[in-house]
């Protein structure tokens, strides 16, 4: 019997599409070892194809195909043994299984990729929402700090700035302006306190040093001198000497300036 016809008959036998007489004929053919080997191979392939449409290919199935192919290669290179070749039908069946497996793998990858994209979109939306809320709060804070008609509102705005772990240039500039120019001493002190949290930032440090030469509020001057000592900022020694020599400076401020010179020298 021709190979193609035999394979077709065996596949129909496995799928249960033969008549009783045809099934009897196949059973007789299975007494031949070569036919038996081919039958087992076809049965293994068709079984794998049936299962691959329902579940992902397992490692066991992959190893089974690899073993089957290796046995075929070994048989073809062993002259003393009878050779059982894979015909186009078997190869097409094996290729179908591999294509199904590849399709499942690609499908899983696509699903995972789409899931990650959705999760990223949710996270990005949350970040955008947080950024928008932070911007709103900052604008509210700056509006309160700039409220010239209400010292309590300006104090409230500065207190919000005190909760910041980091401050951008816009916030720093608003606090520096408040520290140097606000009409209320308590608001000035609060702004100085907020800036002291960021004194390690170069722009903030520079603004604090420059403020010492501008301050005329004794209480703020004293607090600022103490901060310069804490920062170990020797660049203010000339300003401290100027305060000591200033006839308009009150004694407590001069005493604090003198103490600062001793500690920084």
Tab-separated table of C-alpha atoms in Angstrom, residues 45-156:
chain	number	residue	atom	x	y	z
A	45	UNK	CA	0.661	13.780	16.641
A	46	UNK	CA	-3.149	13.807	16.352
A	47	UNK	CA	-3.537	13.531	20.127
A	48	UNK	CA	-1.200	16.476	20.607
A	49	UNK	CA	-3.147	18.506	18.025
A	50	UNK	CA	-6.437	17.808	19.829
A	51	UNK	CA	-4.975	18.885	23.153
A	52	UNK	CA	-3.176	21.993	21.786
A	53	UNK	CA	-6.494	23.670	20.894
A	54	UNK	CA	-7.542	23.542	24.551
A	55	UNK	CA	-4.373	24.022	26.577
A	56	UNK	CA	-0.918	25.437	26.163
A	57	UNK	CA	1.726	22.985	24.939
A	58	UNK	CA	3.561	21.436	27.842
A	59	UNK	CA	7.253	20.751	28.226
A	60	UNK	CA	6.393	17.071	28.057
A	61	UNK	CA	4.830	17.479	24.607
A	62	UNK	CA	7.837	19.418	23.366
A	63	UNK	CA	10.210	16.757	24.664
A	64	UNK	CA	8.036	14.099	23.019
A	65	UNK	CA	8.370	15.787	19.617
A	66	UNK	CA	12.091	16.261	20.087
A	67	UNK	CA	12.458	12.586	21.025
A	68	UNK	CA	10.382	11.509	18.048
A	69	UNK	CA	12.488	13.586	15.678
A	70	UNK	CA	15.700	12.318	17.231
A	71	UNK	CA	14.546	8.723	16.825
A	72	UNK	CA	13.786	9.428	13.169
A	73	UNK	CA	17.257	10.901	12.627
A	74	UNK	CA	18.877	7.953	14.426
A	75	UNK	CA	16.958	5.409	12.365
A	76	UNK	CA	17.911	7.137	9.130
A	77	UNK	CA	21.604	6.929	10.069
A	78	UNK	CA	21.492	3.258	11.121
A	79	UNK	CA	21.860	1.045	7.984
A	80	UNK	CA	21.088	-2.237	9.692
A	81	UNK	CA	17.664	-1.130	10.903
A	82	UNK	CA	14.567	-0.654	8.842
A	83	UNK	CA	13.881	3.010	8.157
A	84	UNK	CA	10.596	4.708	8.945
A	85	UNK	CA	10.417	8.090	7.228
A	86	UNK	CA	8.191	11.009	8.063
A	87	UNK	CA	6.030	11.669	5.044
A	88	UNK	CA	4.576	15.074	4.152
A	89	UNK	CA	1.387	14.210	6.060
A	90	UNK	CA	3.260	13.631	9.319
A	91	UNK	CA	5.390	16.713	8.819
A	92	UNK	CA	2.325	18.827	8.099
A	93	UNK	CA	0.676	17.538	11.246
A	94	UNK	CA	3.768	18.268	13.340
A	95	UNK	CA	4.039	21.729	11.800
A	96	UNK	CA	0.395	22.360	12.671
A	97	UNK	CA	1.078	21.549	16.322
A	98	UNK	CA	4.106	23.829	16.367
A	99	UNK	CA	2.110	26.631	14.757
A	100	UNK	CA	-0.632	26.248	17.351
A	101	UNK	CA	1.986	26.343	20.115
A	102	UNK	CA	3.573	29.447	18.594
A	103	UNK	CA	0.151	31.054	18.251
A	104	UNK	CA	-0.593	30.402	21.916
A	105	UNK	CA	2.778	31.848	22.944
A	106	UNK	CA	2.258	34.947	20.804
A	107	UNK	CA	-1.275	35.326	22.117
A	108	UNK	CA	-0.032	35.164	25.705
A	109	UNK	CA	2.640	37.767	24.928
A	110	UNK	CA	0.106	40.101	23.298
A	111	UNK	CA	-2.289	39.710	26.225
A	112	UNK	CA	0.486	40.416	28.698
A	113	UNK	CA	1.613	43.449	26.679
A	114	UNK	CA	-1.933	44.829	26.526
A	115	UNK	CA	-2.365	44.272	30.258
A	116	UNK	CA	0.865	46.118	30.985
A	117	UNK	CA	-0.219	48.993	28.741
A	118	UNK	CA	-3.505	49.271	30.613
A	119	UNK	CA	-1.740	49.201	33.977
A	120	UNK	CA	0.721	51.851	32.781
A	121	UNK	CA	-2.165	54.032	31.581
A	122	UNK	CA	-3.817	53.792	35.003
A	123	UNK	CA	-0.554	54.653	36.790
A	124	UNK	CA	0.100	57.562	34.415
A	125	UNK	CA	-3.412	58.866	34.984
A	126	UNK	CA	-2.865	58.725	38.741
A	127	UNK	CA	0.451	60.567	38.390
A	128	UNK	CA	-1.155	63.240	36.235
A	129	UNK	CA	-3.925	63.619	38.789
A	130	UNK	CA	-1.419	63.977	41.638
A	131	UNK	CA	0.654	66.474	39.635
A	132	UNK	CA	-2.459	68.535	38.878
A	133	UNK	CA	-3.462	68.493	42.548
A	134	UNK	CA	0.041	69.530	43.652
A	135	UNK	CA	0.009	72.384	41.151
A	136	UNK	CA	-3.356	73.546	42.448
A	137	UNK	CA	-2.128	73.465	46.047
A	138	UNK	CA	1.027	75.383	45.113
A	139	UNK	CA	-0.960	78.054	43.315
A	140	UNK	CA	-3.273	78.366	46.312
A	141	UNK	CA	-0.243	78.698	48.605
A	142	UNK	CA	1.352	81.396	46.432
A	143	UNK	CA	-1.946	83.279	46.310
A	144	UNK	CA	-2.137	83.253	50.112
A	145	UNK	CA	1.480	84.399	50.473
A	146	UNK	CA	0.797	87.249	48.075
A	147	UNK	CA	-2.359	88.369	49.903
A	148	UNK	CA	-1.209	91.804	51.083
A	149	UNK	CA	-4.497	92.566	52.832
A	150	UNK	CA	-4.369	89.621	55.265
A	151	UNK	CA	-1.364	88.739	57.441
A	152	UNK	CA	-3.168	85.616	58.628
A	153	UNK	CA	-3.541	84.424	55.027
A	154	UNK	CA	0.129	85.108	54.319
A	155	UNK	CA	1.084	83.187	57.464
A	156	UNK	CA	-1.157	80.341	56.397
